[in-house]
Amino acid sequence: MRRTILLGVLLAVLVWSGTSWAMDFDDLFGGDLLIELDPEETVVAPEEALLVQDRVEVGGRYNFSLNASRTIAEGADPSNDFRASLGGQLYLDARPDPNFRAFGKVGINYNVNNKEKPLTAELQELFADFNYGNKVFFRAGKQNVKWGVGYFFSPADIINIGRIDPLNPEAEREGPVALKMHYPRGTNNFYLYTLFDGVTDVQQIAFAPKVEFVAGKTEYSLGGFYQKDDHPRVMATVSSSFGDIGFFGEAVAAWGSDRGFLEPKGPAYEIAEKKGLFLQVTAGGMYRWKDSEGLLDLSGTLQYYFNGEGYKDQEGIKAVRLALLNQGFPPVVNPLKLDSLALLGSGRHYLAGALSWNKMFGSKFSASVFLQANLSDGSGMIHSTLRLPSVSKISPSIGVSTNFGSPGTEFGALGRTVMVFAAITIGDSF
Amino acid sequence: MNKKMQLIAAVLLIFALAQAVQAQDFSHMEAILERIDAQSRFDGMDFSCVLTMIVEDPEEGIEKLVVRQFRRDDGERYLLLIQEPVTQRGQGYLLEGDNLWFYDPSSRQFAHTSLKETFQDSDVRNADFGQSSYASSYEVEGYLEGILGNFDVYIIELKAVDDTVPFPYAKIWVTKDSNLVLKAEEYSLTRRLMRSALFPKYTKVGEAVIPVQMVFVDELVEGKKTQVSLSEISVSQIPDHVFTKAYIERVNR
């Protein structure tokens, strides 16, 4: 009873202070400073209660978006496009006791332009959590996994099925079917993933161990991937901060590559497998700056990526792209192997950056610009968006996208295009 | 008239000298800072509570955040788990010494973040959830005596000696008898007032004395403030596995 009265008094003070904000601060310090709040000892400890919650929970996310765009391409008439997309997620989280939990999540999309089969659903996650004496923790099933620390590029993310979309780097990525073992010890974490995607023989089961450790304000991780008849890989990541700037870096070494590579053969090229060590390295930083007036709230991310599987000489891959776009014959002597060529990600050096201006001049408008460039062939794309003030759950935005690069380059293969768009997104979680 | 002026000048001089002598004697103030830090610390015991935050933004309106906090000062650890609103439910912050990670349940990703960052666009900083470090992070620049409400206070001016605190300059109003911080003003490098914090209610938990009601005012945006209240306080021992990445992943959807 006493606790209830005290909480009531607290709430009254909060409400009162909230309704008369312009008051003298002295007024808040007119009564007793110390109040009694007896510690609460509940039957179920709070850390246990959180592990069972409501036993069964159903939730999800709903998203409906409309996008109208006009594309102006070099040497072609402008074209208009309109898309409506409807989708969402549904999840079920069952927690019969603190040491066991089953979770499933389904993604649903309704394509309004596809009259034959508009509805598609895909299993995004389905796993169970259990543990051994609250010391070793297991997750078994299809699960989202995050290995790398890179923002736009993450070559160290060697076990996920989905890849980062630099235009939407924080989006969920499809994870593997795996048994994860996690042993936390102090600030260190030891993981072992046993991976089952595409496995039809017990000898094909893949293994990926990883250790995370902290030194000072820096976190390091070391990991590897091994599967019979696949290329073994080792990776290392680092993430830290220096002052207000956050830094991250990744390095991956792979013995062999899944890709086919263009090798000059007379006047043409041959698609060949390559053995040896392939190195991929990326590093970047993030910074947020606000001026003291609250007019400039800027955040920026910049990342460089060295792709050891990329070409030093871009001429061959440009010639192949041009031929494929013009529906001609690519200049290769073994065209049956064309599928193994990587038409995207063919550069050695990449750069991506984003700059966001939140609450422009203290308003409800926000703007962002994103750049991705293949430095090896001098092509790239720029995407800028102006987010207008939201009304309830409705978020409108307008923007411009363009690309640059000579014919045959990764981002300029289709020629110079400029697209302007207006979009409305309605969405929320439940 | 001349004598009167001389008398006034002498009084002013004595007053100024007294202030100067007083301002130089900082050892008493440093001892107070150490007592503030000591009584904000949970030595040899764990602490958990529910934090209810009301964030008022003239542009965005009013938002309510409910956060479960687990805290262990031995090892400088805390875990914050967002319970409400539902759109942010499951997001978590894990502090281990100098390292703070933010967990995003939708991407199942841990990302390094900073104690200086604001918490969920409120006026609270991530550093506000841990033990105070006035004695180690600041040096005393000066002090005055004053009154705040019903309380006799020291008004201590502080300058940061390292970059672990969100603001380089601060001024705190500390009760003379109990050494509790009633009010804090925090300033930028250019000595512009950035944030004010008020601590009008405290409670004793074990040997520690902690604020159970806090108001943080954004001094750059008129009308923007965050009110924080504590409930469901517990000092029961928290298992070690709670302060791990594994626990955050387990409690999440």
XYZ file of C-alpha atoms in Angstrom:
683
model
C 0.000 0.000 0.000
C 2.798 2.360 1.004
C 4.602 1.566 -2.253
C 1.448 2.278 -4.240
C 1.040 5.638 -2.499
C 4.671 6.522 -3.142
C 4.433 5.543 -6.802
C 1.255 7.600 -7.004
C 3.082 10.583 -5.561
C 5.908 10.050 -8.048
C 3.488 9.880 -10.940
C 1.700 12.982 -9.708
C 5.014 14.842 -9.574
C 5.822 13.646 -13.101
C 2.459 14.725 -14.476
C 2.624 18.011 -12.653
C 6.109 18.759 -13.887
C 4.984 17.812 -17.381
C 2.079 20.194 -17.437
C 3.877 23.221 -16.145
C 7.249 23.016 -17.706
C 8.028 26.690 -17.691
C 8.050 26.647 -13.883
C 10.993 27.453 -11.687
C 13.112 24.352 -11.171
C 13.263 25.224 -7.454
C 9.639 24.070 -7.187
C 10.744 20.480 -7.813
C 12.872 20.549 -4.705
C 10.327 21.705 -2.163
C 9.598 18.389 -0.471
C 11.457 15.375 0.799
C 14.356 14.299 -1.339
C 14.561 10.712 -0.137
C 11.581 8.439 -0.579
C 11.238 4.818 0.395
C 10.869 2.256 -2.359
C 11.204 -1.233 -0.975
C 13.090 -3.559 -3.305
C 10.685 -5.897 -5.066
C 11.365 -9.594 -4.713
C 9.114 -11.385 -7.164
C 8.443 -15.134 -7.350
C 10.023 -15.298 -10.786
C 13.251 -13.402 -11.231
C 12.960 -10.708 -13.912
C 15.660 -12.312 -16.061
C 13.661 -15.555 -16.010
C 10.349 -13.783 -16.648
C 11.794 -12.207 -19.780
C 12.704 -15.635 -21.101
C 9.108 -16.857 -20.949
C 7.252 -13.549 -21.435
C 3.657 -14.373 -22.439
C 4.566 -18.002 -23.298
C 3.256 -17.529 -26.836
C 3.511 -14.348 -28.806
C 2.328 -13.611 -32.320
C 3.377 -10.463 -34.119
C 4.699 -9.072 -37.320
C 5.046 -6.163 -39.623
C 2.845 -4.716 -42.324
C 4.058 -2.735 -45.293
C 2.207 -1.186 -48.234
C 4.055 1.030 -50.658
C 3.285 2.934 -53.828
C 6.065 4.090 -56.130
C 5.706 6.188 -59.273
C 8.800 6.868 -61.334
C 9.905 8.399 -64.614
C 13.123 7.184 -66.218
C 15.022 9.190 -68.784
C 17.583 7.031 -70.588
C 20.157 8.035 -73.169
C 18.855 7.444 -76.700
C 15.384 6.332 -75.599
C 12.034 7.936 -74.896
C 11.258 8.614 -71.245
C 9.260 5.849 -69.618
C 6.880 5.918 -66.678
C 6.404 3.184 -64.140
C 4.028 2.628 -61.253
C 4.357 -0.117 -58.656
C 2.268 -1.071 -55.697
C 3.657 -3.591 -53.298
C 2.078 -5.195 -50.316
C 3.934 -7.327 -47.866
C 4.864 -8.071 -44.339
C 6.082 -10.592 -41.841
C 4.357 -12.852 -39.351
C 6.123 -14.519 -36.471
C 5.290 -16.958 -33.711
C 7.439 -17.049 -30.588
C 6.678 -19.936 -28.205
C 8.460 -20.087 -24.824
C 7.176 -22.967 -22.720
C 10.007 -22.599 -20.187
C 13.073 -20.395 -19.732
C 15.355 -23.001 -21.259
C 13.460 -23.729 -24.446
C 11.951 -21.605 -27.104
C 10.726 -22.169 -30.684
C 10.492 -19.328 -33.169
C 9.213 -19.115 -36.722
C 8.949 -16.179 -39.107
C 7.342 -16.027 -42.528
C 7.663 -13.267 -45.086
C 4.583 -12.566 -47.184
C 4.450 -10.594 -50.412
C 1.514 -9.806 -52.645
C 2.526 -8.738 -56.141
C -0.359 -6.684 -57.524
C 1.096 -6.846 -61.039
C 1.159 -10.653 -61.140
C -2.368 -11.865 -61.821
C -1.492 -15.572 -62.005
C 0.368 -16.028 -58.747
C 0.272 -12.774 -56.816
C 0.848 -14.228 -53.339
C 4.233 -15.551 -52.288
C 5.335 -16.647 -48.855
C 8.778 -17.697 -47.731
C 10.127 -19.130 -44.538
C 12.608 -16.624 -43.170
C 13.449 -18.203 -39.839
C 12.485 -21.363 -38.000
C 14.642 -22.358 -35.050
C 14.701 -23.593 -31.477
C 16.823 -22.224 -28.627
C 18.078 -24.391 -25.782
C 21.117 -24.442 -23.561
C 23.392 -26.546 -21.443
C 23.400 -25.267 -17.874
C 23.096 -21.654 -19.031
C 26.718 -21.918 -20.123
C 26.561 -23.176 -23.694
C 23.715 -21.871 -25.823
C 22.328 -23.600 -28.892
C 20.180 -22.394 -31.769
C 19.078 -25.060 -34.227
C 17.317 -24.346 -37.515
C 17.071 -21.676 -40.178
C 18.350 -18.472 -38.622
C 19.577 -15.009 -39.484
C 23.277 -14.731 -38.786
C 25.598 -11.756 -38.747
C 29.314 -12.385 -39.009
C 30.835 -9.319 -40.581
C 31.036 -5.786 -39.298
C 31.044 -3.999 -42.690
C 28.132 -1.707 -43.523
C 27.822 -1.628 -47.329
C 30.161 -4.555 -48.078
C 30.770 -7.510 -45.804
C 33.022 -10.134 -47.401
C 33.602 -11.650 -43.953
C 29.945 -12.679 -43.801
C 30.937 -16.058 -45.196
C 28.042 -18.199 -43.954
C 24.916 -16.209 -44.807
C 22.972 -17.050 -47.942
C 21.746 -13.509 -48.524
C 24.143 -10.685 -49.357
C 24.048 -7.049 -48.277
C 22.160 -4.715 -50.576
C 24.240 -1.500 -50.338
C 21.061 0.497 -51.062
C 19.371 -1.088 -48.053
C 22.244 -2.287 -45.871
C 20.220 -2.777 -42.702
C 17.650 -5.073 -44.297
C 17.303 -8.659 -43.102
C 19.362 -11.212 -45.006
C 18.523 -14.833 -45.529
C 20.437 -17.011 -43.119
C 21.515 -20.646 -43.252
C 20.067 -23.815 -41.760
C 22.536 -24.388 -38.966
C 23.196 -25.595 -35.472
C 24.853 -22.738 -33.625
C 26.810 -23.361 -30.435
C 27.672 -20.253 -28.462
C 29.925 -20.253 -25.413
C 30.279 -16.801 -23.863
C 33.138 -16.387 -21.426
C 33.623 -12.930 -19.938
C 33.823 -10.497 -22.816
C 34.889 -13.268 -25.186
C 32.499 -15.302 -27.294
C 33.194 -18.662 -28.904
C 30.916 -19.931 -31.675
C 30.695 -23.059 -33.760
C 28.233 -23.213 -36.639
C 27.402 -26.531 -38.239
C 25.796 -25.771 -41.597
C 23.378 -27.981 -43.485
C 22.214 -26.060 -46.578
C 22.409 -28.268 -49.670
C 23.865 -31.157 -47.679
C 22.820 -34.626 -48.878
C 25.744 -36.550 -47.426
C 27.031 -36.333 -43.874
C 30.521 -35.691 -45.254
C 29.260 -32.479 -46.854
C 28.319 -30.843 -43.547
C 30.140 -27.540 -43.239
C 31.759 -26.116 -40.119
C 32.391 -22.496 -39.247
C 34.073 -21.635 -35.927
C 34.467 -18.074 -34.734
C 35.893 -16.310 -31.693
C 35.229 -12.717 -30.631
C 37.443 -10.944 -28.131
C 37.822 -7.444 -26.792
C 40.983 -5.456 -26.141
C 40.511 -1.924 -24.874
C 37.758 -0.290 -26.885
C 38.267 -2.594 -29.852
C 36.505 -5.837 -30.660
C 38.222 -8.428 -32.831
C 36.921 -11.625 -34.329
C 38.576 -14.538 -36.090
C 36.671 -17.205 -37.940
C 36.800 -19.814 -40.617
C 34.702 -21.970 -42.917
C 35.372 -25.547 -43.959
C 33.331 -27.841 -46.189
C 34.548 -30.832 -48.103
C 34.954 -30.009 -51.807
C 34.493 -26.296 -51.138
C 37.086 -23.559 -50.806
C 38.195 -23.075 -47.205
C 38.094 -19.503 -45.898
C 39.422 -17.624 -42.905
C 38.239 -14.207 -41.825
C 39.067 -11.484 -39.338
C 37.106 -8.417 -38.306
C 37.807 -5.404 -36.169
C 35.462 -2.712 -34.881
C 36.357 0.208 -32.699
C 35.892 3.887 -32.134
C 38.267 6.796 -32.065
C 36.650 9.802 -30.470
C 33.214 10.075 -32.036
C 34.141 8.144 -35.176
C 33.343 4.455 -35.384
C 35.685 2.292 -37.449
C 35.283 -1.195 -38.847
C 37.339 -3.505 -41.005
C 37.238 -7.020 -42.408
C 39.656 -9.317 -44.183
C 38.954 -12.675 -45.790
C 41.360 -15.137 -47.357
C 39.927 -17.941 -49.501
C 41.760 -20.821 -51.084
C 40.195 -20.900 -54.516
C 37.065 -19.224 -55.856
C 33.614 -20.300 -57.043
C 33.879 -17.866 -59.922
C 35.104 -18.388 -63.442
C 37.716 -15.891 -64.656
C 38.357 -14.446 -68.106
C 41.832 -15.282 -69.372
C 43.047 -13.809 -72.719
C 43.219 -16.460 -75.416
C 44.229 -15.044 -78.776
C 41.777 -12.314 -79.788
C 39.149 -13.676 -77.367
C 38.932 -14.922 -73.792
C 38.670 -18.258 -72.076
C 36.650 -18.738 -68.891
C 38.936 -20.581 -66.515
C 39.007 -21.667 -62.902
C 41.719 -20.146 -60.780
C 43.485 -21.655 -57.830
C 45.455 -19.917 -55.143
C 44.747 -17.366 -52.479
C 42.031 -14.738 -52.940
C 42.050 -11.835 -50.538
C 39.191 -9.459 -49.795
C 39.631 -6.478 -47.496
C 37.272 -3.711 -46.506
C 37.459 -0.798 -44.085
C 35.197 2.101 -43.258
C 33.969 4.553 -40.718
C 30.841 6.226 -39.410
C 30.424 9.672 -37.956
C 27.521 11.697 -36.663
C 27.710 15.417 -36.093
C 25.140 17.829 -34.705
C 25.634 21.550 -34.494
C 24.827 23.324 -31.276
C 21.774 25.009 -32.848
C 20.161 21.730 -33.851
C 19.996 22.843 -37.497
C 22.572 20.424 -38.858
C 22.239 16.818 -37.776
C 24.514 14.945 -40.158
C 25.588 11.350 -40.233
C 27.943 9.820 -42.733
C 29.334 6.393 -43.555
C 32.195 5.711 -45.955
C 33.590 2.314 -46.885
C 36.306 1.040 -49.221
C 36.358 -2.545 -50.484
C 39.231 -4.410 -52.137
C 37.902 -7.397 -54.038
C 40.663 -9.887 -54.769
C 38.318 -11.768 -57.112
C 37.961 -8.676 -59.298
C 39.810 -7.947 -62.543
C 42.816 -5.710 -62.749
C 42.040 -5.243 -66.451
C 38.344 -4.512 -67.014
C 38.331 -4.740 -70.820
C 37.378 -8.430 -71.029
C 34.409 -8.269 -68.695
C 33.236 -5.039 -70.393
C 33.293 -6.759 -73.788
C 31.273 -9.689 -72.413
C 28.693 -7.371 -70.816
C 28.270 -5.359 -74.012
C 27.796 -8.507 -76.088
C 25.210 -9.925 -73.681
C 23.309 -6.622 -73.578
C 23.244 -6.414 -77.357
C 22.225 -10.086 -77.542
C 25.405 -10.888 -79.435
C 28.056 -13.541 -78.925
C 30.417 -12.838 -76.066
C 34.101 -13.043 -77.073
C 34.754 -16.239 -75.120
C 35.922 -19.582 -76.456
C 33.904 -21.634 -73.953
C 30.496 -19.864 -73.695
C 28.958 -22.805 -71.776
C 30.812 -21.530 -68.734
C 29.322 -17.999 -68.963
C 27.159 -18.629 -65.903
C 30.251 -18.838 -63.709
C 31.298 -15.286 -64.618
C 30.473 -12.564 -62.098
C 29.037 -9.654 -64.093
C 28.423 -7.815 -60.858
C 31.254 -7.445 -58.371
C 33.860 -7.654 -61.130
C 35.868 -4.640 -59.973
C 38.908 -4.738 -57.741
C 38.260 -1.508 -55.915
C 34.894 -0.244 -54.691
C 33.785 2.726 -52.672
C 30.407 3.346 -51.065
C 29.272 6.261 -48.968
C 26.109 7.744 -47.570
C 25.416 11.124 -46.067
C 22.186 11.816 -44.207
C 20.865 15.098 -42.994
C 18.280 14.406 -40.339
C 15.663 16.977 -39.364
C 16.911 19.559 -41.838
C 17.148 22.954 -40.162
C 15.165 21.482 -37.274
C 12.231 20.582 -39.549
C 10.541 17.221 -40.169
C 12.320 16.868 -43.519
C 15.297 14.556 -43.889
C 17.575 13.998 -46.848
C 20.134 11.398 -47.785
C 22.476 10.740 -50.651
C 24.141 7.413 -51.412
C 27.051 6.756 -53.754
C 28.392 3.401 -54.857
C 31.292 3.270 -57.291
C 33.355 0.616 -58.999
C 36.692 2.437 -58.986
C 38.234 -0.130 -61.330
C 36.009 0.694 -64.310
C 34.996 4.225 -63.307
C 31.275 3.527 -63.024
C 28.834 4.096 -60.255
C 25.405 5.133 -59.096
C 24.017 7.965 -57.004
C 20.722 7.754 -55.194
C 19.273 10.703 -53.321
C 16.078 10.826 -51.290
C 14.139 13.568 -49.572
C 11.876 12.220 -46.866
C 8.857 14.414 -46.284
C 7.074 14.733 -42.933
C 5.155 11.592 -42.004
C 1.444 11.770 -41.382
C 0.409 9.067 -38.934
C 1.848 5.863 -40.429
C 2.191 7.353 -43.921
C 5.753 8.206 -44.956
C 6.134 10.053 -48.271
C 9.436 10.558 -50.085
C 10.766 11.820 -53.383
C 14.118 11.269 -54.976
C 16.462 11.062 -57.931
C 18.741 8.208 -58.996
C 21.355 8.264 -61.696
C 24.354 6.285 -62.815
C 27.623 6.992 -64.596
C 30.201 4.981 -66.483
C 31.164 4.117 -70.055
C 29.381 1.363 -72.047
C 30.068 -2.092 -70.678
C 30.982 -0.953 -67.191
C 29.288 -2.443 -64.136
C 26.964 0.481 -63.401
C 27.043 2.159 -66.829
C 26.307 -0.874 -68.972
C 22.758 0.236 -69.763
C 23.877 3.776 -70.589
C 23.227 6.896 -68.603
C 19.810 6.980 -66.946
C 18.132 9.435 -64.637
C 15.144 8.307 -62.626
C 12.920 10.552 -60.551
C 10.472 8.958 -58.181
C 7.796 9.664 -55.616
C 6.868 7.045 -53.067
C 4.468 6.565 -50.198
C 5.016 3.877 -47.608
C 2.465 2.825 -45.041
C 3.748 0.443 -42.453
C 4.024 -0.526 -38.820
C 4.829 -3.396 -36.519
C 2.319 -5.202 -34.336
C 31.577 60.230 0.175
C 35.165 59.303 -0.455
C 35.305 57.273 2.765
C 32.084 55.521 1.825
C 33.523 54.574 -1.566
C 36.694 53.331 0.091
C 34.647 51.238 2.513
C 32.602 49.713 -0.315
C 35.771 48.988 -2.269
C 37.345 47.332 0.783
C 34.297 45.188 1.377
C 34.210 44.180 -2.275
C 37.921 43.384 -2.175
C 37.538 41.245 0.951
C 34.553 39.491 -0.600
C 36.461 38.843 -3.830
C 39.506 37.584 -1.915
C 37.316 35.338 0.205
C 35.737 33.955 -2.945
C 39.156 33.431 -4.532
C 40.502 31.644 -1.437
C 37.347 29.589 -1.301
C 37.566 28.786 -5.032
C 41.087 27.499 -4.704
C 40.237 25.096 -1.908
C 38.960 22.253 -4.066
C 39.941 19.263 -1.956
C 36.620 19.397 -0.111
C 34.776 19.474 -3.424
C 36.846 16.592 -4.781
C 35.949 14.583 -1.694
C 32.283 15.352 -2.378
C 32.635 14.124 -5.966
C 34.119 10.888 -4.663
C 31.210 10.493 -2.219
C 28.716 11.129 -5.049
C 30.336 8.387 -7.109
C 30.613 6.013 -4.159
C 26.945 6.272 -3.215
C 25.804 5.823 -6.827
C 27.662 2.501 -6.982
C 26.275 -0.941 -6.160
C 29.293 -2.541 -4.539
C 29.006 -6.280 -4.149
C 25.399 -6.430 -5.289
C 23.434 -6.447 -8.507
C 20.632 -4.104 -9.396
C 17.668 -4.335 -11.718
C 14.695 -2.115 -12.380
C 12.175 -0.979 -14.948
C 12.721 2.471 -16.411
C 9.700 4.309 -17.744
C 10.641 7.183 -20.026
C 8.317 9.842 -21.326
C 9.966 11.594 -24.250
C 8.355 14.908 -25.161
C 9.350 16.380 -28.495
C 7.546 19.442 -29.866
C 7.943 18.005 -33.393
C 7.398 14.283 -32.797
C 4.896 14.434 -29.936
C 5.001 12.266 -26.819
C 6.490 8.782 -26.780
C 6.656 6.272 -23.961
C 9.591 3.906 -23.605
C 9.741 1.061 -21.109
C 13.176 -0.403 -20.527
C 14.303 -3.275 -18.289
C 17.714 -2.641 -16.795
C 20.130 -5.154 -15.283
C 23.238 -3.634 -13.743
C 26.405 -4.959 -12.136
C 28.913 -2.289 -11.210
C 31.657 -4.816 -10.449
C 33.021 -5.038 -13.980
C 31.020 -2.030 -15.199
C 28.245 -3.984 -16.828
C 24.701 -3.216 -17.716
C 22.053 -4.600 -19.977
C 19.147 -2.516 -21.235
C 16.263 -4.228 -22.985
C 13.510 -2.191 -24.598
C 10.045 -3.550 -23.787
C 7.898 -0.752 -25.243
C 7.023 0.522 -27.803
C 6.445 -2.652 -29.753
C 8.317 -1.323 -32.807
C 11.537 -1.115 -30.777
C 10.891 -4.116 -28.580
C 13.913 -6.379 -28.314
C 16.505 -3.743 -29.034
C 19.189 -3.969 -26.413
C 22.342 -2.357 -25.094
C 25.092 -4.414 -23.472
C 27.882 -2.624 -21.620
C 31.076 -4.445 -20.708
C 33.696 -2.070 -19.325
C 34.640 0.333 -22.102
C 32.579 -1.448 -24.741
C 28.923 -0.878 -25.479
C 27.013 -2.894 -28.074
C 23.622 -2.137 -29.544
C 21.556 -5.127 -30.678
C 19.037 -4.848 -33.491
C 16.656 -7.831 -33.429
C 15.497 -7.449 -37.034
C 18.992 -7.963 -38.467
C 20.171 -9.957 -35.414
C 23.214 -7.758 -35.406
C 25.401 -6.376 -32.616
C 27.063 -3.057 -33.396
C 29.584 -1.151 -31.345
C 28.185 2.125 -30.073
C 29.241 4.856 -27.677
C 28.286 5.802 -24.140
C 28.058 9.386 -25.348
C 25.257 8.640 -27.824
C 21.682 9.550 -27.012
C 19.428 6.681 -26.011
C 16.699 6.051 -28.598
C 16.402 9.718 -29.615
C 15.538 10.686 -26.058
C 17.449 13.255 -24.016
C 19.114 10.511 -22.005
C 22.653 9.454 -22.883
C 23.805 5.842 -22.722
C 26.281 6.932 -20.026
C 23.399 7.977 -17.745
C 22.478 4.332 -17.051
C 25.717 3.421 -15.314
C 27.495 4.556 -12.189
C 28.612 8.170 -12.086
C 32.280 9.064 -12.583
C 32.491 12.689 -11.503
C 35.691 12.191 -9.478
C 37.637 10.414 -12.209
C 36.271 12.145 -15.301
C 36.168 15.764 -14.136
C 38.314 18.284 -12.312
C 36.844 21.060 -10.199
C 37.102 24.534 -11.748
C 35.301 26.380 -9.006
C 32.335 26.294 -6.704
C 29.758 28.455 -4.981
C 27.300 27.965 -2.210
C 23.629 28.386 -2.906
C 20.079 27.217 -2.282
C 17.948 25.065 -4.559
C 14.378 24.683 -3.380
C 14.594 23.625 0.262
C 18.194 22.529 0.087
C 21.515 24.152 0.815
C 23.794 23.185 -2.026
C 27.252 23.492 -3.429
C 27.255 24.550 -7.055
C 30.378 22.893 -8.450
C 31.827 23.787 -11.838
C 33.536 20.892 -13.561
C 35.810 20.382 -16.533
C 36.234 16.948 -18.145
C 39.716 15.449 -17.940
C 39.050 12.662 -20.449
C 36.739 12.006 -23.382
C 34.627 9.348 -21.698
C 31.850 11.752 -20.694
C 29.306 13.174 -23.142
C 29.953 16.831 -22.279
C 33.262 18.630 -21.643
C 31.918 21.023 -19.015
C 29.308 20.598 -16.325
C 27.877 22.385 -13.343
C 26.245 20.360 -10.567
C 24.075 21.331 -7.619
C 24.936 19.023 -4.704
C 23.199 18.945 -1.326
C 25.582 19.927 1.451
C 24.323 17.419 3.975
C 23.784 14.259 1.880
C 25.947 14.938 -1.208
C 23.174 14.131 -3.651
C 23.142 15.753 -7.073
C 19.890 17.682 -7.480
C 20.623 19.334 -10.765
C 23.264 19.210 -13.488
C 23.903 21.525 -16.379
C 26.090 20.232 -19.169
C 27.949 22.427 -21.605
C 29.655 22.149 -24.979
C 33.295 23.064 -25.660
C 32.129 26.608 -26.395
C 30.406 26.625 -22.990
C 26.970 26.602 -24.510
C 24.355 24.981 -22.288
C 23.351 21.737 -24.003
C 21.366 19.797 -21.448
C 19.952 20.213 -17.964
C 19.185 17.277 -15.712
C 17.077 17.303 -12.552
C 17.028 14.621 -9.872
C 14.185 15.547 -7.491
C 13.639 12.130 -5.845
C 16.104 9.582 -4.528
C 15.809 6.261 -2.776
C 18.240 4.173 -0.760
C 18.971 0.734 -2.153
C 21.429 -1.161 0.021
C 24.347 1.199 0.574
C 23.622 3.066 -2.637
C 21.412 6.113 -3.052
C 19.976 6.431 -6.541
C 17.636 8.884 -8.255
C 14.223 7.364 -8.928
C 12.905 10.360 -10.790
C 14.933 12.223 -13.386
C 14.152 14.929 -15.896
C 16.518 15.621 -18.793
C 15.938 18.841 -20.712
C 17.306 19.473 -24.188
C 18.411 23.097 -23.986
C 18.744 23.401 -27.780
C 15.187 22.459 -28.685
C 12.572 24.345 -26.742
C 10.062 22.025 -25.118
C 12.069 18.835 -25.653
C 12.599 16.797 -22.516
C 12.611 13.273 -21.164
C 11.234 12.217 -17.805
C 12.482 8.967 -16.307
C 11.054 7.050 -13.368
C 12.238 3.800 -11.812
C 10.072 0.934 -10.587
C 10.344 -2.797 -9.857
C 13.690 -2.200 -8.163
C 15.492 -5.366 -7.144
C 18.902 -6.121 -5.689
C 18.664 -9.887 -6.136
C 21.723 -11.512 -7.604
C 21.653 -11.624 -11.399
C 23.147 -14.712 -13.055
C 26.352 -14.131 -15.036
C 24.740 -15.336 -18.261
C 22.421 -12.314 -18.303
C 25.305 -9.995 -19.177
C 26.061 -11.801 -22.421
C 25.182 -11.476 -26.082
C 23.615 -14.925 -25.821
C 21.001 -13.701 -23.329
C 19.986 -10.768 -25.544
C 19.507 -13.166 -28.452
C 17.449 -15.536 -26.293
C 14.980 -12.937 -25.004
C 14.431 -11.502 -28.441
C 11.754 -12.379 -30.908
